[in-house]
CSV table of C-alpha atoms in Angstrom, one decimal:
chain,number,residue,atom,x,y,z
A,1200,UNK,CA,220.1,-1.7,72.0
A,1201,UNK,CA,217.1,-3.8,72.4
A,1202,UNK,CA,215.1,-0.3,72.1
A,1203,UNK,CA,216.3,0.7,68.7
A,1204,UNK,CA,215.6,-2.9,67.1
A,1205,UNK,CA,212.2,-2.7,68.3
A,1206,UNK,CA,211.6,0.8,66.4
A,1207,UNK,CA,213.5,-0.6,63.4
A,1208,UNK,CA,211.3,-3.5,63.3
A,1209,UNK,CA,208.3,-1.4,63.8
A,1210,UNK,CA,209.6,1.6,61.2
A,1211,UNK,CA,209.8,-2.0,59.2
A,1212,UNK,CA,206.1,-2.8,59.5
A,1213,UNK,CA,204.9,0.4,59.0
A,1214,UNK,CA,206.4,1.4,56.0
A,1215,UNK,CA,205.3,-2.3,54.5
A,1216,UNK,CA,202.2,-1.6,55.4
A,1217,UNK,CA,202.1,1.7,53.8
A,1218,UNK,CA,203.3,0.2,50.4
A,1219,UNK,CA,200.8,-2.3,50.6
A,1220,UNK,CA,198.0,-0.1,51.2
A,1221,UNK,CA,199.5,2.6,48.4
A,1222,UNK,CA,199.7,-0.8,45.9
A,1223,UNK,CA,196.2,-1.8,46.5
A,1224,UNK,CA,194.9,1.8,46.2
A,1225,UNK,CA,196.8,2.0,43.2
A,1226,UNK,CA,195.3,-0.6,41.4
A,1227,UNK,CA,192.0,-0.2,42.3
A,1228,UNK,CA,192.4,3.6,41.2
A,1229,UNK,CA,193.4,2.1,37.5
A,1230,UNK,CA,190.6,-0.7,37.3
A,1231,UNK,CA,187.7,2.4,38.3
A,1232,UNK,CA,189.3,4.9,35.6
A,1233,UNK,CA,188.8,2.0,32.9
A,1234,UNK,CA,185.2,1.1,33.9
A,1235,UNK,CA,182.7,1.4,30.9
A,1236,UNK,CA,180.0,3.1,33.3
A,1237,UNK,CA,182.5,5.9,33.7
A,1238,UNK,CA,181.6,7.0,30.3
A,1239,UNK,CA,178.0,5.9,29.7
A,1240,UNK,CA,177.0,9.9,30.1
A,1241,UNK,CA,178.7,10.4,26.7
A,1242,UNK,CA,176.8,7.6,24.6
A,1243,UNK,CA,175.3,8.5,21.8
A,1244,UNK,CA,171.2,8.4,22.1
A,1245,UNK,CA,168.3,8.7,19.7
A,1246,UNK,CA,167.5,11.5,21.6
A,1247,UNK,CA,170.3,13.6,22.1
A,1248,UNK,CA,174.0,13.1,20.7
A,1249,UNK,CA,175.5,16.5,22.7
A,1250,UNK,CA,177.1,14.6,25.6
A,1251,UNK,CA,179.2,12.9,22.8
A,1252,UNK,CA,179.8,16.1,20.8
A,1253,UNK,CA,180.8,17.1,24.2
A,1254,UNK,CA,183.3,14.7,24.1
A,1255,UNK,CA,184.4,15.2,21.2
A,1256,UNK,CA,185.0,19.1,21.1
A,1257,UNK,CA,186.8,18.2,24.2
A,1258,UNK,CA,189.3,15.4,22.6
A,1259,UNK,CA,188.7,15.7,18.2
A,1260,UNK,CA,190.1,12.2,18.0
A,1261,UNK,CA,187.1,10.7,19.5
A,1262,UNK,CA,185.2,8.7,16.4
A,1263,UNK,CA,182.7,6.9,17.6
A,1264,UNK,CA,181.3,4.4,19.8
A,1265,UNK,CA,181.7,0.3,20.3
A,1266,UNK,CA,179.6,-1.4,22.1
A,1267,UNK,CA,179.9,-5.4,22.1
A,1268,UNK,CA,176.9,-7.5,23.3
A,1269,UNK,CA,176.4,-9.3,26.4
A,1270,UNK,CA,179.6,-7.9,27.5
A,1271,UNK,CA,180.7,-4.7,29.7
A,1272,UNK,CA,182.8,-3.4,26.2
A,1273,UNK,CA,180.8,0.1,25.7
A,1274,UNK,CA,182.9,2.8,25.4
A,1275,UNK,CA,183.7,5.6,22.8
A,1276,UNK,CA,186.7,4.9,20.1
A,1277,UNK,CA,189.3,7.0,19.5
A,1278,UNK,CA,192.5,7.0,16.6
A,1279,UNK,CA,195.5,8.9,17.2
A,1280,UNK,CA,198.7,9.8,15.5
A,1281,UNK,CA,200.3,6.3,15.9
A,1282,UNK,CA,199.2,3.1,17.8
A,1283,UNK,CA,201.2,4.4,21.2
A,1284,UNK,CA,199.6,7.3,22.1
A,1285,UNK,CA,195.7,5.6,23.6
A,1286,UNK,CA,198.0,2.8,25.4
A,1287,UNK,CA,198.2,5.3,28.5
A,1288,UNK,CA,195.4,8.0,27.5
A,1289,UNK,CA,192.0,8.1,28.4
A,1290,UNK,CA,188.9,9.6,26.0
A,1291,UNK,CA,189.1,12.7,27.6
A,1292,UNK,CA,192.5,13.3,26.5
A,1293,UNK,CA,194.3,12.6,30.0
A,1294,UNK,CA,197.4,9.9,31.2
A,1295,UNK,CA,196.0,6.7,32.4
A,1296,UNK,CA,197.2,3.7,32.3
A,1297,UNK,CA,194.0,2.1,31.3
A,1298,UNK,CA,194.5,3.5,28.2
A,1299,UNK,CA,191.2,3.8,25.7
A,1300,UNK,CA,189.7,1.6,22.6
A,1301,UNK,CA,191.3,3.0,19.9
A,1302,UNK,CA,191.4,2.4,16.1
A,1303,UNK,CA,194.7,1.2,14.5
A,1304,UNK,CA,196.3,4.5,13.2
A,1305,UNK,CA,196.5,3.1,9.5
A,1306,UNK,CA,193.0,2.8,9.2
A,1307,UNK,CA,190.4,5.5,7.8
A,1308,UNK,CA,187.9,6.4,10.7
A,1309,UNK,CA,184.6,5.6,8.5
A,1310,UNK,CA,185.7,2.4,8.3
A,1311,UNK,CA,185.6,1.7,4.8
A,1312,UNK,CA,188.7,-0.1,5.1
A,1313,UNK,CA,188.4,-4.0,4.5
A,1314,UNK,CA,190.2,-4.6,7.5
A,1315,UNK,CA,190.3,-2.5,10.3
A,1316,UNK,CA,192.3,-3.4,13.6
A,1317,UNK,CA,190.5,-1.9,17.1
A,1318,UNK,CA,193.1,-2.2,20.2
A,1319,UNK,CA,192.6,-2.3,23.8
A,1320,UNK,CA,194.0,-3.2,26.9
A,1321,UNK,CA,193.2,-6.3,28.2
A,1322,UNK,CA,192.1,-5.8,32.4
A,1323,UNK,CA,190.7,-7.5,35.0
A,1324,UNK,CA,187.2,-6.6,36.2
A,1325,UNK,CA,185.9,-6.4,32.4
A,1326,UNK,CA,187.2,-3.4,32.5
A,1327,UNK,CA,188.5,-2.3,28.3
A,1328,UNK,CA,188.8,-5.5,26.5
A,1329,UNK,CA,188.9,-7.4,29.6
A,1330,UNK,CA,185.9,-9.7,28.5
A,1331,UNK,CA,187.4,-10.4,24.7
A,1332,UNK,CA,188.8,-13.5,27.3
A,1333,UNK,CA,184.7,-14.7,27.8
A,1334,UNK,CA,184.6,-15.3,23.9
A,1335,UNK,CA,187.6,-18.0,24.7
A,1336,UNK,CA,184.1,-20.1,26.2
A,1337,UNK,CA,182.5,-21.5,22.7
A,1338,UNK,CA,178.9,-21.5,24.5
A,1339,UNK,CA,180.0,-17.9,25.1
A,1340,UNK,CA,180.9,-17.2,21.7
A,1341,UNK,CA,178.0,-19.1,20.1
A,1342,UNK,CA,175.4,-17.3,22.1
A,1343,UNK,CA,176.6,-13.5,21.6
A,1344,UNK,CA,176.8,-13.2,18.1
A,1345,UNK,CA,176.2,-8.9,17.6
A,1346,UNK,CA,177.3,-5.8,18.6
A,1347,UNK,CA,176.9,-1.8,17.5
A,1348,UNK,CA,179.3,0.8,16.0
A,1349,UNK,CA,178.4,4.4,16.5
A,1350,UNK,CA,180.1,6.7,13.9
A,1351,UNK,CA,179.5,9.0,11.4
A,1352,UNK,CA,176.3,10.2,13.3
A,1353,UNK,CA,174.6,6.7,12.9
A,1354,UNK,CA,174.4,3.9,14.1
A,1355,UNK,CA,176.0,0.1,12.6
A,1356,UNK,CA,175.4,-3.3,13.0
A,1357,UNK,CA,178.5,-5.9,14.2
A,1358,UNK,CA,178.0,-9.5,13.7
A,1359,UNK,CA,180.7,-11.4,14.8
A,1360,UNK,CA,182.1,-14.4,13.3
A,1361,UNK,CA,185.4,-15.4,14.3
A,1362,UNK,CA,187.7,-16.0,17.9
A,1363,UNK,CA,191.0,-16.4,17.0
A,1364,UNK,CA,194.5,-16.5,19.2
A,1365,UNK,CA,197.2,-15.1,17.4
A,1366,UNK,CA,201.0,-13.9,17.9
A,1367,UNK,CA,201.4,-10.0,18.5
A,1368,UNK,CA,203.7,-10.3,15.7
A,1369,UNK,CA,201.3,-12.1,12.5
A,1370,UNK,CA,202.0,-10.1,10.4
A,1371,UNK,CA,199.3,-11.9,8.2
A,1372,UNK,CA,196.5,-10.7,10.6
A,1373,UNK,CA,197.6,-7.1,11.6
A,1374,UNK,CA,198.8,-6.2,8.5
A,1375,UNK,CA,196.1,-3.4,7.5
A,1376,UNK,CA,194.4,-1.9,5.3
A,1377,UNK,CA,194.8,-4.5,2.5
A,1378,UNK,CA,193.2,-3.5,-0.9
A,1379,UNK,CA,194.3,-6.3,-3.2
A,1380,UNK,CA,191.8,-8.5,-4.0
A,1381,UNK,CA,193.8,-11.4,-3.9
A,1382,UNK,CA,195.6,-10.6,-0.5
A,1383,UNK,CA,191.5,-9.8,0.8
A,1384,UNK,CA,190.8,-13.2,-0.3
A,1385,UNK,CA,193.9,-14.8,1.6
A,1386,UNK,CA,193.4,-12.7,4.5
A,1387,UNK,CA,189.9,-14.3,4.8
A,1388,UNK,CA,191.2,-18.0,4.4
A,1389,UNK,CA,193.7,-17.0,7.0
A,1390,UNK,CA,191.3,-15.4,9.9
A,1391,UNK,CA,189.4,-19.1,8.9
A,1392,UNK,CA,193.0,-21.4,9.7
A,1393,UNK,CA,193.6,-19.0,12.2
A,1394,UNK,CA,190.5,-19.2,14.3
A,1395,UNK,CA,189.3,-21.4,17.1
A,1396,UNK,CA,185.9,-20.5,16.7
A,1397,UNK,CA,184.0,-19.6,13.0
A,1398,UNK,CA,180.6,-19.1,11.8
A,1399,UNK,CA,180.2,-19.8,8.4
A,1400,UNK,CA,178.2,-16.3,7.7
A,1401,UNK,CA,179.1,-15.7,4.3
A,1402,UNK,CA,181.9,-13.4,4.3
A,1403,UNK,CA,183.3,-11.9,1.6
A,1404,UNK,CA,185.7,-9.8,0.0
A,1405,UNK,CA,182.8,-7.1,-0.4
A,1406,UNK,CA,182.8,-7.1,3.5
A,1407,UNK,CA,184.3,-4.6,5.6
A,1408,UNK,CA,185.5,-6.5,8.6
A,1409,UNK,CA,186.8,-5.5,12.4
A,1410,UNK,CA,189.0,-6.9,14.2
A,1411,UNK,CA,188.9,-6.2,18.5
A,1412,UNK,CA,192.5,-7.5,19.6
A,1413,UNK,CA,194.1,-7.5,23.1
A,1414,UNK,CA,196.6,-9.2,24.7
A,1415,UNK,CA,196.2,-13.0,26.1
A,1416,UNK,CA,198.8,-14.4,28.4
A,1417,UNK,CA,197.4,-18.1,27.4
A,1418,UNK,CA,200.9,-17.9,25.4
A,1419,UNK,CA,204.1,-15.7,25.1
A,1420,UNK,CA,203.3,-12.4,22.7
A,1421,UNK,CA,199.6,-13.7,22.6
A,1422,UNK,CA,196.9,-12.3,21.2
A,1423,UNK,CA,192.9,-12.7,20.8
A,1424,UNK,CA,191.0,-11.3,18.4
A,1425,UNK,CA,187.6,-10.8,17.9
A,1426,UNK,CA,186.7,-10.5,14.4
A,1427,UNK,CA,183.3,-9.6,13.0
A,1428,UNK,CA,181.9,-7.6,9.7
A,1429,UNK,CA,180.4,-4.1,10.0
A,1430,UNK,CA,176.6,-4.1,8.4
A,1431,UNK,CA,174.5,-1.4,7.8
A,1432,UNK,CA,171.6,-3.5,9.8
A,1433,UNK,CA,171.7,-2.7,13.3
A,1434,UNK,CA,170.8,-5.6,15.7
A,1435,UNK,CA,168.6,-5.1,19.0
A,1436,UNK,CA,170.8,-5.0,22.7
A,1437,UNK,CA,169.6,-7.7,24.5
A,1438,UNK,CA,167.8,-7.2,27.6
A,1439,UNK,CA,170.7,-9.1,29.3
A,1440,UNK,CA,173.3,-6.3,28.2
A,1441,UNK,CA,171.8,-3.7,29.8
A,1442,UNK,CA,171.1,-5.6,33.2
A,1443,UNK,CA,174.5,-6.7,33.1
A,1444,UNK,CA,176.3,-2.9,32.7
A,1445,UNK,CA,173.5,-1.7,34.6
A,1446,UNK,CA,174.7,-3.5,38.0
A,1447,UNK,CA,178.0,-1.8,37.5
A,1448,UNK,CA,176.7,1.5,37.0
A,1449,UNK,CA,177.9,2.4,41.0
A,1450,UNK,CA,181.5,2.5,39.9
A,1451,UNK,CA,180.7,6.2,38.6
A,1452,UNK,CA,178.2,7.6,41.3
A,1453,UNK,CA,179.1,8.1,45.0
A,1454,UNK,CA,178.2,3.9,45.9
A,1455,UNK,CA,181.6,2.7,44.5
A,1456,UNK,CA,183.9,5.6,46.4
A,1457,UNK,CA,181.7,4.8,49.7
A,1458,UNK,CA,182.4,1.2,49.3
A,1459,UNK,CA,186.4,1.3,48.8
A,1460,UNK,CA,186.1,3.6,51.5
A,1461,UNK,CA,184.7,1.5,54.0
A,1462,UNK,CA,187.0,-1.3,53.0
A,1463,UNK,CA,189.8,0.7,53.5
A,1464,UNK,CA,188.4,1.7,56.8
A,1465,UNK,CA,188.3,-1.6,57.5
A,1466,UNK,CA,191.7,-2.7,56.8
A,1467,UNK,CA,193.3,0.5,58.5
A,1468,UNK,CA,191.6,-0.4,61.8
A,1469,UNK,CA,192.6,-4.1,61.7
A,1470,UNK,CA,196.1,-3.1,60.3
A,1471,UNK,CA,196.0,-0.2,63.5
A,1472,UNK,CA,195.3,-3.1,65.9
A,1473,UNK,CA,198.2,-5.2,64.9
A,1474,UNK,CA,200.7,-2.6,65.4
A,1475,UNK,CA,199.0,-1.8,68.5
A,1476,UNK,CA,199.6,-5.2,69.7
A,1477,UNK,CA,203.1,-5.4,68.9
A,1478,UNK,CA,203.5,-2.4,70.6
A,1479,UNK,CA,202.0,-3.5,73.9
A,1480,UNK,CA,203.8,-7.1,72.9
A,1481,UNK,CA,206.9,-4.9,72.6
A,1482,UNK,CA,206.9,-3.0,76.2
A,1483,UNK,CA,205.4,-5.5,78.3
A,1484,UNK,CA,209.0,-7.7,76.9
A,1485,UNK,CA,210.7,-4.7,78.0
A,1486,UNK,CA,209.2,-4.5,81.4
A,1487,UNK,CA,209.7,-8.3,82.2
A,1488,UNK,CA,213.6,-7.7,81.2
A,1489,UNK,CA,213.9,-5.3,83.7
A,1490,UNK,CA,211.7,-6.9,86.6
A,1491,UNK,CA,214.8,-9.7,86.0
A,1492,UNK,CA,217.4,-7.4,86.1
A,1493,UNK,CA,216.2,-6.0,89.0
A,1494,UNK,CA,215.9,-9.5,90.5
């Protein structure tokens, strides 16, 4: 009787075990897929634009590229059919549940919209819109003003003016495109209520703004938004940017799968041991029960 507890308990600790391990796997397997390095070979370049028209035969709702300063938010843009298909598909057209940066399906992809609203998921590691949460710092947001929007073959200027925390369900904010010019003028004076951080930049109706929004769990159905205006000026990367993506670059070569796999190693040895143990822990309980009996 004693016998068949032990294996339960064991079968117990091994199947735990294997859960764990499948949970951790799991998640790390969903963080790599949404790592910006994983698509830096299909940025556009001064020098060559066929690794994105690559892309872009390969999924045609690929539209361009956003890449947000100081931050590891660099990857290409996408619209689909409505605003639920990108949740759980990646650029290259496959399921993941990291999703993509896609545009709001209301919106024209030239972005000659006054408003138009750019959704992604919000993940740990920086991966998506994962470090939208950094502009929450105000030394964060007041020191990483610009960014760049890759579409229609060229390159655009982003300068950002406005952090705001919103409910999913404003309708005031993600109501888009507006084209009245009285509503334009309201919508502004709303982002500016609205906002915990603004830069008085000199926005206008004239402007075509964009708004990066993902979710916030700082309060039930929250929201932060990022909100700057598109400019036909494009701004420099500074230096910091690229050292800052470039330390990351190992998630898509060989480093970052050696890594995990020596972690795991790791962890299936020490996780071996303990079972191990209780094994030995097991019969050598078994073996004093029966030296008493034998007594």
């Amino acid at each position: 009787m004693d016998g068949c507890i032990n294996f339960c308990v064991l079968l117990f600790l091994l199947l735990l075990f294997s859960y764990g391990c499948y949970a951790i796997w799991d998640s790390e397997q969903i963080y790599a897929a949404g790592n910006a390095a994983n698509y830096q070979v299909y940025k556009p370049s001064e020098e060559s634009e066929l690794s994105f028209n690559d892309l872009k035969e390969r999924n045609p709702d690929v539209l361009g590229w956003l890449n947000v300063y100081g931050t590891k938010i660099d990857y290409p843009l996408l619209q689909g059919e409505d605003n639920q298909k990108y949740i759980s598909t990646n650029a290259q057209g496959d399921y993941s549940l990291a999703g993509s940066i896609f545009l709001d399906y209301r919106n024209t992809p030239d972005f000659s919209d006054f408003n138009t609203i750019v959704f992604g998921h919000h993940m740990e590691k920086s991966a998506m819109f994962g470090d939208l949460e950094r502009f929450f710092n105000q030394d964060f947001f007041d020191h990483h003003k610009y960014g760049n929007l890759y579409f229609d073959r060229k390159d655009h200027g982003i300068e950002f003016f406005a952090f705001m925390e919103v409910d999913a369900f404003d309708s005031s904010i993600y109501t888009t495109p507006i084209r009245q010019i009285q509503a334009k003028q309201e919508y502004l004076e709303r982002i500016k209520e609205q906002s915990k951080y603004y830069r008085d930049v000199g926005i206008s109706i004239e402007d075509h703004l964009i708004l990066l929004s993902t979710c916030t769990e700082n309060t039930t159905n929250g929201r932060h938004i990022l909100v700057g205006r598109v400019t036909d000026e494009v701004f420099p990367e500074p230096k910091e940017s690229n050292k800052r993506l470039g330390k990351e670059v190992f998630f898509q070569s060989g480093t970052f799968q050696q890594k995990l796999k020596e972690n795991w190693l790791v962890v299936c040895l020490f996780s071996f041991l303990i079972i191990v143990l209780f094994i030995l822990y097991l019969s050598k309980k078994r073996t004093l029960k029966k030296d008493g009996e034998n007594e």
